[in-house]
Coordinates of C-alpha atoms in Angstrom, one line a residue:
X1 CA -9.4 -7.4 18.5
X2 CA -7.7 -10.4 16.8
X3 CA -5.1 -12.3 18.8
X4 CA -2.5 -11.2 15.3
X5 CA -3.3 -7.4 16.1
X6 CA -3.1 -7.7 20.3
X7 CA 0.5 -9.2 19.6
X8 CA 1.6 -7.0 17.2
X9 CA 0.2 -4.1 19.5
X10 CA 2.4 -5.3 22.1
X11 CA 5.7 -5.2 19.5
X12 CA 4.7 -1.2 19.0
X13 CA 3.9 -0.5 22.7
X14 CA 7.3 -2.1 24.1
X15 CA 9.2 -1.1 20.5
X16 CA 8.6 2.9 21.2
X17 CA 7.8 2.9 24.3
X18 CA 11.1 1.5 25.9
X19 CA 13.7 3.6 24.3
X20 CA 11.5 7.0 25.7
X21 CA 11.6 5.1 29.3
X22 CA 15.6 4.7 28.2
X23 CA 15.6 8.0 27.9
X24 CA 13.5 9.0 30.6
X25 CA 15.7 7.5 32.9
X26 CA 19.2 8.4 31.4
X27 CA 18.6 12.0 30.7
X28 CA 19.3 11.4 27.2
X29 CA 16.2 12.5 25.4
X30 CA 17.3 13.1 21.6
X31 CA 18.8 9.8 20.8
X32 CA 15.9 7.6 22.9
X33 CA 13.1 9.9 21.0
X34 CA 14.9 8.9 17.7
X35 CA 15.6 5.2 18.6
X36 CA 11.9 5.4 19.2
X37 CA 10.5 6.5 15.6
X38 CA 13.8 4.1 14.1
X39 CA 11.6 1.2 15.8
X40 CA 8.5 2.4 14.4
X41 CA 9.9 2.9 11.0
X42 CA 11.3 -1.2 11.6
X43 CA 7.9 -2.2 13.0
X44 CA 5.7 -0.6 10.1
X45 CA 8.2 -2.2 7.3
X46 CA 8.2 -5.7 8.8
X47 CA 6.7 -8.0 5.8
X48 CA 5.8 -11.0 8.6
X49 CA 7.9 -13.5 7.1
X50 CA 10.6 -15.7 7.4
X51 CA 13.3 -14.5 9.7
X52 CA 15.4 -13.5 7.3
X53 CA 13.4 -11.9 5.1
X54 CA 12.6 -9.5 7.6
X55 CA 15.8 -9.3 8.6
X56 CA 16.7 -7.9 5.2
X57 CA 13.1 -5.7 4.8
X58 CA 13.9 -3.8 7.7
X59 CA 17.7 -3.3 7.4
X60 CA 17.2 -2.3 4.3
X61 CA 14.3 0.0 4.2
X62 CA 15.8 1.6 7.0
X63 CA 19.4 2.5 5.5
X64 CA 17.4 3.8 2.6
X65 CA 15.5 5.9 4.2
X66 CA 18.9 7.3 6.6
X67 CA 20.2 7.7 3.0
X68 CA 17.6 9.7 1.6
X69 CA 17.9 12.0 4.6
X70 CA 21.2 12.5 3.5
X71 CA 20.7 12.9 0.5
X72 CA 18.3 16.3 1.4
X73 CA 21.0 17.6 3.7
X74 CA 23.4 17.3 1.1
X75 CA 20.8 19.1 -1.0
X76 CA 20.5 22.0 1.2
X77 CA 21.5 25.3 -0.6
X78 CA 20.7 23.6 -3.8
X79 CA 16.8 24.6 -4.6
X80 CA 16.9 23.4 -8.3
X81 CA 18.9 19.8 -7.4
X82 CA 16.5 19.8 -4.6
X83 CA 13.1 20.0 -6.3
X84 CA 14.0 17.9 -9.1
X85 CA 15.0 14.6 -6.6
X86 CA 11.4 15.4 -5.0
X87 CA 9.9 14.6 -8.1
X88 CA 12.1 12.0 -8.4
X89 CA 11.0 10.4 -5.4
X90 CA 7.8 11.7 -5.2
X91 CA 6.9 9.9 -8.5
X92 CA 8.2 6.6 -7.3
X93 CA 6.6 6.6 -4.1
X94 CA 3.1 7.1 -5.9
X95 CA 3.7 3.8 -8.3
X96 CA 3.2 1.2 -5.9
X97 CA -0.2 0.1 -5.5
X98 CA -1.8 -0.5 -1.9
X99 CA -1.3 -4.0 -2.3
X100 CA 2.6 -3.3 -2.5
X101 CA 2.7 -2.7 0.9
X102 CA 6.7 -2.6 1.4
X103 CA 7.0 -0.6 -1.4
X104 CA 4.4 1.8 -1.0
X105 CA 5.3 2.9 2.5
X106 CA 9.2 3.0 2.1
X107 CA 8.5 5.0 -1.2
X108 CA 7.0 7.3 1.4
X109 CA 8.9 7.2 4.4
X110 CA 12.2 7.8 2.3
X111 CA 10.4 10.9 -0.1
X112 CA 9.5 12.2 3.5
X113 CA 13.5 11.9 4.7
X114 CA 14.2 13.5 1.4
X115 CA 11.8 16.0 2.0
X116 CA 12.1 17.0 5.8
X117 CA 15.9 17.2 5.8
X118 CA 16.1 19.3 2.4
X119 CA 13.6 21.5 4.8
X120 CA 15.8 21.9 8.3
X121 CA 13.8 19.5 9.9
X122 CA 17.0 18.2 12.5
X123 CA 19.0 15.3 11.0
X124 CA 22.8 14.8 11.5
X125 CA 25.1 11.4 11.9
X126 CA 24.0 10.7 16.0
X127 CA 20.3 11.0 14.7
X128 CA 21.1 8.1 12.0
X129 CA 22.8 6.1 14.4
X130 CA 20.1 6.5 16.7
X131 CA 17.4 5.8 14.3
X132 CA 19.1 2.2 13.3
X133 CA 19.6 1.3 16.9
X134 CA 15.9 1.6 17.4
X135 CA 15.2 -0.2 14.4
X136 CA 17.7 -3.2 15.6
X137 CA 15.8 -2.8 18.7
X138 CA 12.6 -3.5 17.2
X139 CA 13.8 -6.1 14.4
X140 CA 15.0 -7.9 17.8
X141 CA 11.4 -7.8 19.3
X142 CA 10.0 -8.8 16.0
X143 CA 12.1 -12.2 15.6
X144 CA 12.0 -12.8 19.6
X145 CA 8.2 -12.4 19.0
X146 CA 8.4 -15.3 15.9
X147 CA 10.6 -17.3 18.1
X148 CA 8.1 -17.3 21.1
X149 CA 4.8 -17.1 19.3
X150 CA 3.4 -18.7 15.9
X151 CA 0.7 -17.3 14.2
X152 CA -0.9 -17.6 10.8
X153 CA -1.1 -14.7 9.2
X154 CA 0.0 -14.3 5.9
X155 CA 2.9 -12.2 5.7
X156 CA 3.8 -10.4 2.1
X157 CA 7.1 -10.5 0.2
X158 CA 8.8 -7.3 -0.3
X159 CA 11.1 -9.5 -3.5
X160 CA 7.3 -10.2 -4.8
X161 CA 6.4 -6.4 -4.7
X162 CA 9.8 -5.7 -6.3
X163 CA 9.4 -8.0 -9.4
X164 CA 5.8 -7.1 -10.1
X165 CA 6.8 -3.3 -9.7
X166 CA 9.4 -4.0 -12.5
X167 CA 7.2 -5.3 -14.7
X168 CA 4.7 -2.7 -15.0
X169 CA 2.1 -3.4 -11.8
X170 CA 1.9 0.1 -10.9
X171 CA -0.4 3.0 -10.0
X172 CA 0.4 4.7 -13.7
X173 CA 2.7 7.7 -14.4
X174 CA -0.1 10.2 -14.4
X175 CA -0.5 9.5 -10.3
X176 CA 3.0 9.0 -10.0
X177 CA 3.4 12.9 -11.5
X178 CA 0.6 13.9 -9.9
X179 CA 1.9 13.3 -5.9
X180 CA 5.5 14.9 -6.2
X181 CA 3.5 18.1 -8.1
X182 CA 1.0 18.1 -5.5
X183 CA 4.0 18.2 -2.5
X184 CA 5.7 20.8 -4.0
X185 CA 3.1 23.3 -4.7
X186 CA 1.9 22.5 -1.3
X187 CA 5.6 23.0 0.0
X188 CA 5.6 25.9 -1.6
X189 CA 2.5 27.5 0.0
X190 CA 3.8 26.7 2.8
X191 CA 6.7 28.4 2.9
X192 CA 4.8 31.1 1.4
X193 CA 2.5 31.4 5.0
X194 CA 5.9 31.0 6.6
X195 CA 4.5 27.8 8.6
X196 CA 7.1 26.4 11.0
X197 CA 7.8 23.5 10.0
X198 CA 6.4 23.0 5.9
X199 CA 7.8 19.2 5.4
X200 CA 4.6 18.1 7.4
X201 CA 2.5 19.6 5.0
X202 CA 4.3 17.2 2.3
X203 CA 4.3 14.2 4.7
X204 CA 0.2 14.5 4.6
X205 CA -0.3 14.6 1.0
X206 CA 1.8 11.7 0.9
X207 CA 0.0 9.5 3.7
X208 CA -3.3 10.7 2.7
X209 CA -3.4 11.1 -1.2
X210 CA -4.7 7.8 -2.7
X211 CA -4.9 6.1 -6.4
X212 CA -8.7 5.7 -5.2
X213 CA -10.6 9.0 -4.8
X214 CA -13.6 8.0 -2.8
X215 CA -10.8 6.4 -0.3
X216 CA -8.9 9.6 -0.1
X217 CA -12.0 12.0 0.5
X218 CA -12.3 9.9 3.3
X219 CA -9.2 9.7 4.5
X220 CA -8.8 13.5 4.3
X221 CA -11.6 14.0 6.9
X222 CA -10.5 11.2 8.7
X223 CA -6.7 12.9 9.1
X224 CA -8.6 16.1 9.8
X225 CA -10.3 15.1 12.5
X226 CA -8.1 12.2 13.9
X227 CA -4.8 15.0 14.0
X228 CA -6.9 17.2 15.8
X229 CA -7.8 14.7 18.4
X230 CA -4.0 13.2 18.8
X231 CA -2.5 16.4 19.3
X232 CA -5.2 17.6 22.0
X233 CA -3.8 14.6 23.7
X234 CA -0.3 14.8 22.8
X235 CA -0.1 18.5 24.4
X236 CA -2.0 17.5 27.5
X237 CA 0.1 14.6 27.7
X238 CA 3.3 16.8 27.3
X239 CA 2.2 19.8 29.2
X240 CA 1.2 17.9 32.3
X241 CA 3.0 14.6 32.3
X242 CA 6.2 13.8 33.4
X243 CA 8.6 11.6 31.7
X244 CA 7.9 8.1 32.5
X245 CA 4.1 9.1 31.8
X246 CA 5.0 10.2 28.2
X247 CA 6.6 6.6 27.7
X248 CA 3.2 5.2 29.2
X249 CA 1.3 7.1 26.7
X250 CA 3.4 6.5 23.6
X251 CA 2.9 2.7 24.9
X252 CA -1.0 3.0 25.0
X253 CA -1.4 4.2 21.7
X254 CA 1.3 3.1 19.7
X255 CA -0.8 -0.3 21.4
X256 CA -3.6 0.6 18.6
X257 CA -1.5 1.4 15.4
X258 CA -1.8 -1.9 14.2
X259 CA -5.1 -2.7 14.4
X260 CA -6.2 0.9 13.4
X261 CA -4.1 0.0 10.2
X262 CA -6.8 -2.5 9.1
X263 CA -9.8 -1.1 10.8
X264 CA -9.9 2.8 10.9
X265 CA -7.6 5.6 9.5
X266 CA -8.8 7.7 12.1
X267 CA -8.1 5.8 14.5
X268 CA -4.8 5.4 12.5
X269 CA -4.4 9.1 12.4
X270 CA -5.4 10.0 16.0
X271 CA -2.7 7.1 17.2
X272 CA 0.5 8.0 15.0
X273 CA 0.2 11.8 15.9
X274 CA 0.2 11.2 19.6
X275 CA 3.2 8.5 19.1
X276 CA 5.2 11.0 16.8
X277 CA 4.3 14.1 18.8
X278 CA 5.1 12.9 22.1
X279 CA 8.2 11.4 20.9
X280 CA 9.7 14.8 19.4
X281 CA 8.9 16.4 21.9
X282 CA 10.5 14.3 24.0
X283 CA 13.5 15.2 22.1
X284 CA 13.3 18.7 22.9
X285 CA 12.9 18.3 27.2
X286 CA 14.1 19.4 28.9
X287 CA 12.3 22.6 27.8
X288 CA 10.1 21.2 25.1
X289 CA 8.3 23.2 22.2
X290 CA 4.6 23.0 22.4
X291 CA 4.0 25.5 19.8
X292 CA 4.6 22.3 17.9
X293 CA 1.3 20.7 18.4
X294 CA -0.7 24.1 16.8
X295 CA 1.6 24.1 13.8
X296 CA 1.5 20.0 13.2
X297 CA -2.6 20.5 12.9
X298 CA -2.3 23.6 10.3
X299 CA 0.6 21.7 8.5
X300 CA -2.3 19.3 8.0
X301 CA -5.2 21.0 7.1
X302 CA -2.9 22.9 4.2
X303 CA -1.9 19.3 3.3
X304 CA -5.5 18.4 2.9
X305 CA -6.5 21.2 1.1
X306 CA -3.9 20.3 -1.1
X307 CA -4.7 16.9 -1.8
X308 CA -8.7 17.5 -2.2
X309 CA -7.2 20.3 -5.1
X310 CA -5.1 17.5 -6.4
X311 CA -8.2 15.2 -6.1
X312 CA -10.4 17.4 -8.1
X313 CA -7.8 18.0 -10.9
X314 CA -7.4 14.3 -11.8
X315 CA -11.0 13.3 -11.6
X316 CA -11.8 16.2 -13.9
X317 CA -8.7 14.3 -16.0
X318 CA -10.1 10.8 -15.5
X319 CA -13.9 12.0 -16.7
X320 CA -12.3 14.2 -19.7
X321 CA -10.4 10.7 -21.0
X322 CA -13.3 9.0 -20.8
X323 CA -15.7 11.2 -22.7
X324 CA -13.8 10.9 -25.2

């Protein structure tokens, strides 16, 4: 592993994995597993730049996406609002390209805030707060980490991404149409099969569905087959450890995320979903809900199914444009 991936490995380890030992030892479970996924949220966002460039990134990528969560629960009891601000931010999460990579995942993590809290997934002031504490937390560990330890790598700038957005650098309108479309019908069938908890199924599509089709039919079986594995662990890990082993394992695998970023997206896969499984179920000790686990894996396989129907739709597009 390079010696830029082992360090920012230790950022995501300590980042998540000392607000669940917080928790662990103050009894106070919901904020730390929040404070936990705020640092993640920091950590993923950080555009490894000057100081206060990522000082701004992160503060404000993350008070847009506690916005957009307010946003959906201000939404709530609204279905026809509601679906028309998913499109909305469906569509502008799908324009950036992957080489926007500010852009393109806050366009996702706030369409999924928009999305789980117009859904009931929990969200309320105290879960805000918490969630900026732990990405203060991490911001913290990020510019202690530049302080203490140079390395080269080239960062990106999020004011770059912006400016090339504006002026028409995009994925296209037809993709950005395509994503919001594809989350609500899949939102929609989910509600349908009265799954427990449908915003999942629209946070696959939009961490799996891709401008590139031969990178997405990969990355469907890879999200397959990496969820499977992480929450097989994440249920052992919950059903048998106690709490200061949960923060060990969040700290051994959220250890990987950054290399499995560059490397493997089932790695990727496999990593986040023991992080974000153990972690919200660590909001829910003292009793837990492991029920969870079964319904995050058939969440994803309708997400998938989803995207591979959305996948086939737009290549038939794609090869009907250029026949003629």
């Amino acid at each position: 592993m390079f010696v830029y991936e082992r360090t920012r490995g230790v950022l995501f380890s300590l980042g998540m994995a000392l607000p669940i030992l917080y928790g662990a030892l103050t009894q106070h479970f919901f904020q730390a597993a929040f404070m936990s996924l705020g640092a993640l949220l920091a950590l993923l966002l950080d555009p490894r730049s000057q100081a206060l460039k990522q000082i701004l990134a992160i503060v404000i990528g993350v008070l847009a996406v506690i916005c957009a969560a307010a946003l959906g629960l201000t939404l709530i009891g609204h279905p026809h609002m509601a679906i028309a601000a998913l499109i909305v931010f469906g569509f502008l999460a799908g324009l950036p390209k992957p080489e926007h990579a500010y852009w393109g995942l806050l366009g996702k993590y706030i369409a999924t805030a928009l999305l789980l809290a117009q859904l009931g997934f929990p969200a309320s002031t105290a879960i805000g707060i918490a969630y900026f504490y732990g990405a203060l937390f991490a911001l913290f560990l990020i510019l202690l980490q530049g302080w203490l330890y140079k390395i080269d790598e080239v960062g990106h700038s999020p004011s770059d991404e912006f400016f090339q957005l504006i002026k028409g650098d995009t994925n296209g309108p037809f993709y950005g149409l395509t994503l919001p479309l594809t989350i609500l019908a899949a939102t929609l069938s989910a509600n349908w099969l009265h799954v427990n908890q449908p915003g999942w199924v629209g946070l696959t599509i939009l961490f799996v569905m891709h401008i590139n089709d031969r990178l997405s039919w990969y990355h469907l079986w890879d999200r397959i087959v990496g969820t499977l594995l992480g929450i097989i662990i994440a249920y052992l890990s919950v059903r048998y450890l106690d709490q200061i082993g949960l923060a060990l394992v969040i700290a051994a695998f959220a250890f990987w995320i950054p290399y499995s970023l560059r490397k493997s997206y089932l790695l990727f896969s496999l990593s986040i979903t023991v992080t974000v499984m153990v972690a919200i179920n660590f909001a829910l000790l003292p009793n837990g809900d492991l029920n969870l686990m079964s319904w995050r894996f058939y969440d994803t396989l309708i997400g998938c199914f989803w995207v591979a129907i959305a996948l086939i739709v737009t290549h038939g597009v794609h090869s009907f444009k250029t026949k003629q």
